[in-house]
mmCIF file of C-alpha atoms in Angstrom:
data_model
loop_
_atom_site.group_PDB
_atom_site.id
_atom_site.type_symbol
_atom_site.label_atom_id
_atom_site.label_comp_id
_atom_site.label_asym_id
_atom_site.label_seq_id
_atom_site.Cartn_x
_atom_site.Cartn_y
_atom_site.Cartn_z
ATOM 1 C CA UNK X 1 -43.304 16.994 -17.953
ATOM 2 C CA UNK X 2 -41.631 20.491 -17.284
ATOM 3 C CA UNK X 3 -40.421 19.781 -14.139
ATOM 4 C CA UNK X 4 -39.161 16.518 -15.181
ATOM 5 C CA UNK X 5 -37.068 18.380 -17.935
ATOM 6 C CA UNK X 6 -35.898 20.560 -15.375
ATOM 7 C CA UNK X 7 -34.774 18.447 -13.601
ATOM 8 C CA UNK X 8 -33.072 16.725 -16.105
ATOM 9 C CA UNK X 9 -30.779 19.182 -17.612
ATOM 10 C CA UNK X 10 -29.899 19.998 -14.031
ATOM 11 C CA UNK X 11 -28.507 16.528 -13.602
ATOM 12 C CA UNK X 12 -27.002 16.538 -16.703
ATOM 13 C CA UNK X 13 -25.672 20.006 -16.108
ATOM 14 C CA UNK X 14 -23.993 18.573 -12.258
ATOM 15 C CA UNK X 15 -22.869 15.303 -14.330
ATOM 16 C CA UNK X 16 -20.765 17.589 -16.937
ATOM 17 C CA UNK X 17 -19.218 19.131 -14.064
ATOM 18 C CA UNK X 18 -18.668 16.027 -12.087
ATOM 19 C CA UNK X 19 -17.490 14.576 -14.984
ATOM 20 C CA UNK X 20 -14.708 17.363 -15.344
ATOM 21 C CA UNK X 21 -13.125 16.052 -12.259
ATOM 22 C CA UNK X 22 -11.616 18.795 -10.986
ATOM 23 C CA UNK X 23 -11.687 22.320 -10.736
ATOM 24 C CA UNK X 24 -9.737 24.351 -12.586
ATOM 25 C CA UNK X 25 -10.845 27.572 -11.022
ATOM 26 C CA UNK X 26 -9.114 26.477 -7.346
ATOM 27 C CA UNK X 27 -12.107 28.222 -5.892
ATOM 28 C CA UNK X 28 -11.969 26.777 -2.171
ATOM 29 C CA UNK X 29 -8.142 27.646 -2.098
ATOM 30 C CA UNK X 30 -8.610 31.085 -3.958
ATOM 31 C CA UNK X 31 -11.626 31.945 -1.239
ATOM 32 C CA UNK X 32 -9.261 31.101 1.812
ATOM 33 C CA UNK X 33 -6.013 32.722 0.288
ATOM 34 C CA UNK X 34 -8.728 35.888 -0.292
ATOM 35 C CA UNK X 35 -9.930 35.605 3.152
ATOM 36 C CA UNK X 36 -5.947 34.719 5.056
ATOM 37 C CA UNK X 37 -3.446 36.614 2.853
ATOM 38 C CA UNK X 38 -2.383 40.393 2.963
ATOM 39 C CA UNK X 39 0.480 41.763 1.628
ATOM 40 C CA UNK X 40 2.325 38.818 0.993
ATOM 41 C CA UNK X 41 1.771 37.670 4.372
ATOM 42 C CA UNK X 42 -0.470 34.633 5.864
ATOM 43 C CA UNK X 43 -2.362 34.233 8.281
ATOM 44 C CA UNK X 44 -1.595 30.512 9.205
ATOM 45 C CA UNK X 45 -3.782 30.960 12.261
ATOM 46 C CA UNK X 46 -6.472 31.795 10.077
ATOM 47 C CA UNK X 47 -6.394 28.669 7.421
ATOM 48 C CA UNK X 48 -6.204 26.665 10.445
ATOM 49 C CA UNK X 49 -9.231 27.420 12.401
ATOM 50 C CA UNK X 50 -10.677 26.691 8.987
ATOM 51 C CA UNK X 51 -8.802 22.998 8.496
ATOM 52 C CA UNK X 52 -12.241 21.611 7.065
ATOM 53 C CA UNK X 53 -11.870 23.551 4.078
ATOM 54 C CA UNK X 54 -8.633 23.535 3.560
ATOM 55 C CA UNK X 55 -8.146 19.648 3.745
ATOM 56 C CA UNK X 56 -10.912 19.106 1.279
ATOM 57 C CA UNK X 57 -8.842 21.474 -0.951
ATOM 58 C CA UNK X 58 -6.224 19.254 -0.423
ATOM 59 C CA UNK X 59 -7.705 16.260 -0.939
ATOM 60 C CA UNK X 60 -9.335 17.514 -4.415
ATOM 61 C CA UNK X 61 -5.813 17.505 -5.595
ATOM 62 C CA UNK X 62 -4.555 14.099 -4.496
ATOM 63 C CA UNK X 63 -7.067 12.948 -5.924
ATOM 64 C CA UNK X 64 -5.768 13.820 -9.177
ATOM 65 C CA UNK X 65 -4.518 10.919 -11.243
ATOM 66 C CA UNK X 66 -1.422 10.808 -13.399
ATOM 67 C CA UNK X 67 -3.883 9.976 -16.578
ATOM 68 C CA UNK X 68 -6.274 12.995 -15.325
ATOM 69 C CA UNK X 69 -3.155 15.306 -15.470
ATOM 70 C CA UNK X 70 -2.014 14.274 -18.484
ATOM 71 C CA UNK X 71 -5.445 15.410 -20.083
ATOM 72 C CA UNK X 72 -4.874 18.738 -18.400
ATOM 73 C CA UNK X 73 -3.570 21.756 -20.999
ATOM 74 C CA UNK X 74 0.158 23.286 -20.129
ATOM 75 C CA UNK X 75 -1.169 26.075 -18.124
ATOM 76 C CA UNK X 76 -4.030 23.986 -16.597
ATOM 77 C CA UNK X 77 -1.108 22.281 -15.271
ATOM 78 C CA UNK X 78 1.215 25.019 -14.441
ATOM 79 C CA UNK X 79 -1.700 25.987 -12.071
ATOM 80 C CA UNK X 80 -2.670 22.675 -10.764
ATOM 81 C CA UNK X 81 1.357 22.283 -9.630
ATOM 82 C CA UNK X 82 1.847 26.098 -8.980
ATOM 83 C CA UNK X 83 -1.292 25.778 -6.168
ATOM 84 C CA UNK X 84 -0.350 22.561 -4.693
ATOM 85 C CA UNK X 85 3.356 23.827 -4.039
ATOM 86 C CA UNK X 86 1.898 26.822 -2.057
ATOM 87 C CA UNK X 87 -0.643 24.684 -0.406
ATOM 88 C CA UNK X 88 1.197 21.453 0.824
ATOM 89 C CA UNK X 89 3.953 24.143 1.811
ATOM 90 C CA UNK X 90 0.987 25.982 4.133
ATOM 91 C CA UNK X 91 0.024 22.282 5.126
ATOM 92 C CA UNK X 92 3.502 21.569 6.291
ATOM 93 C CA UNK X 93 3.593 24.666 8.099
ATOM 94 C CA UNK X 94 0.542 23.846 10.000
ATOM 95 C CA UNK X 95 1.857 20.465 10.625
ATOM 96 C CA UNK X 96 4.460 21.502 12.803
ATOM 97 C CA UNK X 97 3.331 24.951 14.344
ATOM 98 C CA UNK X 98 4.033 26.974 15.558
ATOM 99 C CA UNK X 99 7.540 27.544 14.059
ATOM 100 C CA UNK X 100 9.205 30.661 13.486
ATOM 101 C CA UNK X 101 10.563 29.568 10.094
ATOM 102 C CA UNK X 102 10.634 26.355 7.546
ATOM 103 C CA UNK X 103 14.050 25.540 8.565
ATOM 104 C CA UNK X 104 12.875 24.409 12.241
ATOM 105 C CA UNK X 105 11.427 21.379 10.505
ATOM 106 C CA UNK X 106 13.438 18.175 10.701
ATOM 107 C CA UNK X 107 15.831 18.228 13.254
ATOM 108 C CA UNK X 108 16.595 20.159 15.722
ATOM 109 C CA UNK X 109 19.225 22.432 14.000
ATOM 110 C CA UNK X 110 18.076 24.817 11.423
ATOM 111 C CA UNK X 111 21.417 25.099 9.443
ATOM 112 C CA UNK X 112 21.157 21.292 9.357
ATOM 113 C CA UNK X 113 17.896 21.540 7.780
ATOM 114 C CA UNK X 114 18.406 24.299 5.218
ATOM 115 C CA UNK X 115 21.942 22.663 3.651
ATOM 116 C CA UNK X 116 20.386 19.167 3.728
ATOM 117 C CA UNK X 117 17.031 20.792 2.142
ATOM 118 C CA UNK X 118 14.793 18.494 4.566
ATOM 119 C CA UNK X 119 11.951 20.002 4.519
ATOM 120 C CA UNK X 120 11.673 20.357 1.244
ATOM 121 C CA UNK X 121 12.535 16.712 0.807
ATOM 122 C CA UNK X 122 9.996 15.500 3.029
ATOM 123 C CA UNK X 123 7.338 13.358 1.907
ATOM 124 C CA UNK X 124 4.070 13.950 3.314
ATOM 125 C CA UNK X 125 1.388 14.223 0.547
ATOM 126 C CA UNK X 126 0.049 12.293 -2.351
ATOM 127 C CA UNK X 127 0.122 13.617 -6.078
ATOM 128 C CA UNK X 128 -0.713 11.984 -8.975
ATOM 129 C CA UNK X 129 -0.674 8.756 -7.005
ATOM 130 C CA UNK X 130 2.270 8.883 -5.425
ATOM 131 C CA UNK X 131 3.488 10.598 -2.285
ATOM 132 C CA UNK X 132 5.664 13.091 -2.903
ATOM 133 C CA UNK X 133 7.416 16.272 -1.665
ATOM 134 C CA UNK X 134 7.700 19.524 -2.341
ATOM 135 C CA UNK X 135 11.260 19.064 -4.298
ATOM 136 C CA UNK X 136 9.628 16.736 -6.901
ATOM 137 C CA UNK X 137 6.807 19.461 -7.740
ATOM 138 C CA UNK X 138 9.461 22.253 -7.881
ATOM 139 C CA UNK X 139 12.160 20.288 -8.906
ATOM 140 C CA UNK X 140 11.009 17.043 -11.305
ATOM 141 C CA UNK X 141 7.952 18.971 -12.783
ATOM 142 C CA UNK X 142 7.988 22.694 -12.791
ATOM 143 C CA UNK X 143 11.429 23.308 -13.924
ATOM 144 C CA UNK X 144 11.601 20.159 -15.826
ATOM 145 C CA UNK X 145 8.413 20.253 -17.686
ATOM 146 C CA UNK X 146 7.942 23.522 -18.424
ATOM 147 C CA UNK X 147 10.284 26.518 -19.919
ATOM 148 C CA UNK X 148 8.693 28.662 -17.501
ATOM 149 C CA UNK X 149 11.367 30.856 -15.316
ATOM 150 C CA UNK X 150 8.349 32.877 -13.858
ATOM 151 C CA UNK X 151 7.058 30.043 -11.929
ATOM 152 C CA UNK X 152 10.294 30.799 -9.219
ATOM 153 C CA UNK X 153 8.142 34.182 -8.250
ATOM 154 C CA UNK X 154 4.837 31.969 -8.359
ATOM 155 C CA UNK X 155 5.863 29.237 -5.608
ATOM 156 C CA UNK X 156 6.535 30.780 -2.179
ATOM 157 C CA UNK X 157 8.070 28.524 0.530
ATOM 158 C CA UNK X 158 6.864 29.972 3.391
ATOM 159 C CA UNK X 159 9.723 32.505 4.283
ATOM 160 C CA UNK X 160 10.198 36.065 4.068
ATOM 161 C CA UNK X 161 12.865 35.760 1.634
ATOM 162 C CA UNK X 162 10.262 34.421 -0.882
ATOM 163 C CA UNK X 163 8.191 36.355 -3.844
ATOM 164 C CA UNK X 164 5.110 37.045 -1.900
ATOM 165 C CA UNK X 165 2.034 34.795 -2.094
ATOM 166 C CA UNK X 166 -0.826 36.230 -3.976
ATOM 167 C CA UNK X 167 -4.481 36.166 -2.577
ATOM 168 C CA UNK X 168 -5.413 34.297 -5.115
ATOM 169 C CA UNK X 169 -5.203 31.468 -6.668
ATOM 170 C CA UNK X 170 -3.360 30.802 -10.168
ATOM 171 C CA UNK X 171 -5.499 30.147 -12.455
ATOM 172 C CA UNK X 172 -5.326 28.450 -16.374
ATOM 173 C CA UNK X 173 -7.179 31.512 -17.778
ATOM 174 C CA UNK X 174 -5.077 34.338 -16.784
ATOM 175 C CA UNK X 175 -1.881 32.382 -15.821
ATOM 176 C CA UNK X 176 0.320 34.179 -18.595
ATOM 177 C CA UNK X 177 -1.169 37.785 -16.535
ATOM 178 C CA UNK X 178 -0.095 36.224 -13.075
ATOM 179 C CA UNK X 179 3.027 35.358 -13.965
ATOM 180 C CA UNK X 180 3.944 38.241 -14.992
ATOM 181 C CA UNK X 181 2.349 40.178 -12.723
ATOM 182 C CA UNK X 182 4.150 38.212 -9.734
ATOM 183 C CA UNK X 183 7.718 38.742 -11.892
ATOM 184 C CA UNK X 184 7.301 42.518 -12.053
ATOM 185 C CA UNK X 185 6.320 42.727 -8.132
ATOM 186 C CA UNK X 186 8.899 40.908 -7.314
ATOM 187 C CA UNK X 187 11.728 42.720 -8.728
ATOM 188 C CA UNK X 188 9.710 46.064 -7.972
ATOM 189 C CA UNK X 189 10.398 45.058 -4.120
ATOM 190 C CA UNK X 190 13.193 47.254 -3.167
ATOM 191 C CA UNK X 191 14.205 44.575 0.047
ATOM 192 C CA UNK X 192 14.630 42.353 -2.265
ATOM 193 C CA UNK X 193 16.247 43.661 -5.444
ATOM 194 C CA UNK X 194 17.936 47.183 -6.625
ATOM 195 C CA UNK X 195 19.911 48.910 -8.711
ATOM 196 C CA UNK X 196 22.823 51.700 -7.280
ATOM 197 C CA UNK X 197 23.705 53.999 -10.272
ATOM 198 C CA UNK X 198 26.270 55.610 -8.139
ATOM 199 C CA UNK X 199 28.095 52.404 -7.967
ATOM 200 C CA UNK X 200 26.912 50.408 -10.997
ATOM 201 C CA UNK X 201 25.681 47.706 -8.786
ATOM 202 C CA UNK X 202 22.664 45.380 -9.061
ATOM 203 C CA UNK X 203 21.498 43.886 -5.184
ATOM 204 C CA UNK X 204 19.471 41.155 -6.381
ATOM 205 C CA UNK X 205 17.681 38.048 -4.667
ATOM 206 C CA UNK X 206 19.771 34.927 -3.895
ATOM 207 C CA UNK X 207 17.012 33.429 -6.365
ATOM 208 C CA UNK X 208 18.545 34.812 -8.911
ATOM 209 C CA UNK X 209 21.545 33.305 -7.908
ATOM 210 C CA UNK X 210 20.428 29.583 -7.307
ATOM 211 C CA UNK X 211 18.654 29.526 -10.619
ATOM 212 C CA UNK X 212 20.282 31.170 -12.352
ATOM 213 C CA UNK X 213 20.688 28.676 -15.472
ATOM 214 C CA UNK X 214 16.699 28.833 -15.712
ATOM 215 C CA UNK X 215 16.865 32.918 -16.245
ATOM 216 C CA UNK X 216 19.595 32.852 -18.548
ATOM 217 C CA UNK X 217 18.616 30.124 -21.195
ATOM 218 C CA UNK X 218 17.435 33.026 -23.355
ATOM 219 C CA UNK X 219 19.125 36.034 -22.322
ATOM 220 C CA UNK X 220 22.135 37.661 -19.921
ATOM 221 C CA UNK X 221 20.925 37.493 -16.291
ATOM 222 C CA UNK X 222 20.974 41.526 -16.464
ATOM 223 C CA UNK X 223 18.881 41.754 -19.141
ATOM 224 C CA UNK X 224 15.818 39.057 -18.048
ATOM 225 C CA UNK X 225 15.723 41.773 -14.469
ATOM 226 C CA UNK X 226 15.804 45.019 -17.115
ATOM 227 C CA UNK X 227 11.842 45.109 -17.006
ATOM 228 C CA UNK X 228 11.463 45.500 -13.305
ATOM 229 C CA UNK X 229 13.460 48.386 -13.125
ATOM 230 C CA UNK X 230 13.262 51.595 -14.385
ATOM 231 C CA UNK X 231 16.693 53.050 -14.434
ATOM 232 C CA UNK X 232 18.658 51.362 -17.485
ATOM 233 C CA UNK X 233 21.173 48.999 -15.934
ATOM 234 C CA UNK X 234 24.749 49.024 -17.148
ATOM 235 C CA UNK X 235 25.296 45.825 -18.573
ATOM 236 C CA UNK X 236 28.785 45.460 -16.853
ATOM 237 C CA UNK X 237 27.242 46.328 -13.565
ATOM 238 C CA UNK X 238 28.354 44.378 -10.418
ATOM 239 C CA UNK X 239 25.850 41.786 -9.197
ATOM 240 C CA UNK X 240 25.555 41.406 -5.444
ATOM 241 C CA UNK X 241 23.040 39.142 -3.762
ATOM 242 C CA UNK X 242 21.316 39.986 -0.623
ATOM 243 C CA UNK X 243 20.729 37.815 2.044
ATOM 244 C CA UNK X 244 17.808 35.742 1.681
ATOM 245 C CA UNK X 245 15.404 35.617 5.198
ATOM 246 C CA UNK X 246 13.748 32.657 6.427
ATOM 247 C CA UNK X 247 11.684 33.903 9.037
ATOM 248 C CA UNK X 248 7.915 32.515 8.459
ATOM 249 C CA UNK X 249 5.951 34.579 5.949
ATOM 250 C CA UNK X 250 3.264 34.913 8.993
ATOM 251 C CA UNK X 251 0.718 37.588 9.118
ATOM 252 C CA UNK X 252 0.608 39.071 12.703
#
């Protein structure tokens, strides 16, 4: 009779998480972005010889239905979205390498590419029961759905221009911590944004510059940066944007 009630709450234990229908903690993706990420850097390689893994990952979140999402919280789906940009962006990656950069993909001239967006517009994966690309999860949900600037240091698109990609994966329980965490490193990176007392200017990211209208719904575009520096900045100061690389975020 023991064993039997053993053995019972055990099932009943799997069938609450079965039940769930997905997992919120991303723990296949966070072990192999633990295991293939350094610095910002990935080791496509890497998540390749382990393509087992990594498509059962992605399968767990095509399977996701539109009604299943909709019973996720806001941050359970921040996360959910957040993850699958940065993984279907590794898949596409590995679908076409090796390349030395995201803008190889489509055809055979990279300027083409970049000012036409292809590979961003390309659909090759399923969400929510559609197929869809990774414009739509940027693009229709992320910005559209939520009143979340941080998100554009959260989703990395593969280049070296990009916020670096944690290794880890975002998670619903310390989202609000990652965000800001991935905000503050970002404009803490010197390459990719500074402030020159001497001249009064502010060398910022081009991502500042392409969203712009998402930084500034609150505040001055000066003052949402203020926090990641430690000099005050002059609020007239000059704003120049750096170039933005898109050489593959590939760890050597």
């Amino acid at each position: 009779m023991k064993q039997f009630l053993i053995t019972f709450l055990c099932f009943g234990l799997w069938q609450g998480v079965s039940a769930q229908g997905f997992d919120h903690k991303h723990l296949i993706w966070d072990s192999l972005l633990k295991k293939y990420v350094k610095n910002g850097l990935v080791s496509y390689k890497g998540i390749q010889a382990e393509e087992v893994n990594f498509r059962q990952y992605l399968e767990t979140l095509s399977k996701v239905s539109e009604a299943q999402y909709q019973g996720f919280t806001e941050k359970e789906k921040q996360s959910f979205l957040i993850n699958a940009y940065n993984a279907f962006t590794i898949k596409l990656i590995l679908d076409h390498y090796p390349v030395e950069s995201i803008t190889e993909i489509g055809s055979p001239f990279s300027k083409i590419n970049l000012a036409r967006g292809i590979p961003w517009k390309k659909e090759f994966f399923s969400l929510l029961g559609k197929s869809r690309h990774l414009d739509w999860i940027e693009h229709e949900k992320l910005r559209k759905d939520f009143n979340e600037p941080r998100i554009h240091f959260a989703i990395v698109c593969a280049s070296i221009g990009c916020p670096h990609i944690v290794s880890e994966a975002y998670t619903p329980n310390v989202l609000e911590k990652q965000l800001q965490s991935a905000k503050i490193g970002f404009l803490k990176n010197p390459k990719k944004n500074s402030y020159d007392k001497t001249t009064n200017t502010l060398y910022l990211s081009k991502i500042f510059n392409w969203f712009q209208t998402d930084f500034t719904k609150k505040t001055t575009l000066i003052q949402y940066v203020q926090e990641g520096f430690e000099d005050p900045i002059n609020p007239d100061a000059k704003i120049v944007y750096n170039e933005y690389s898109w050489d593959l975020n590939e760890l050597k």
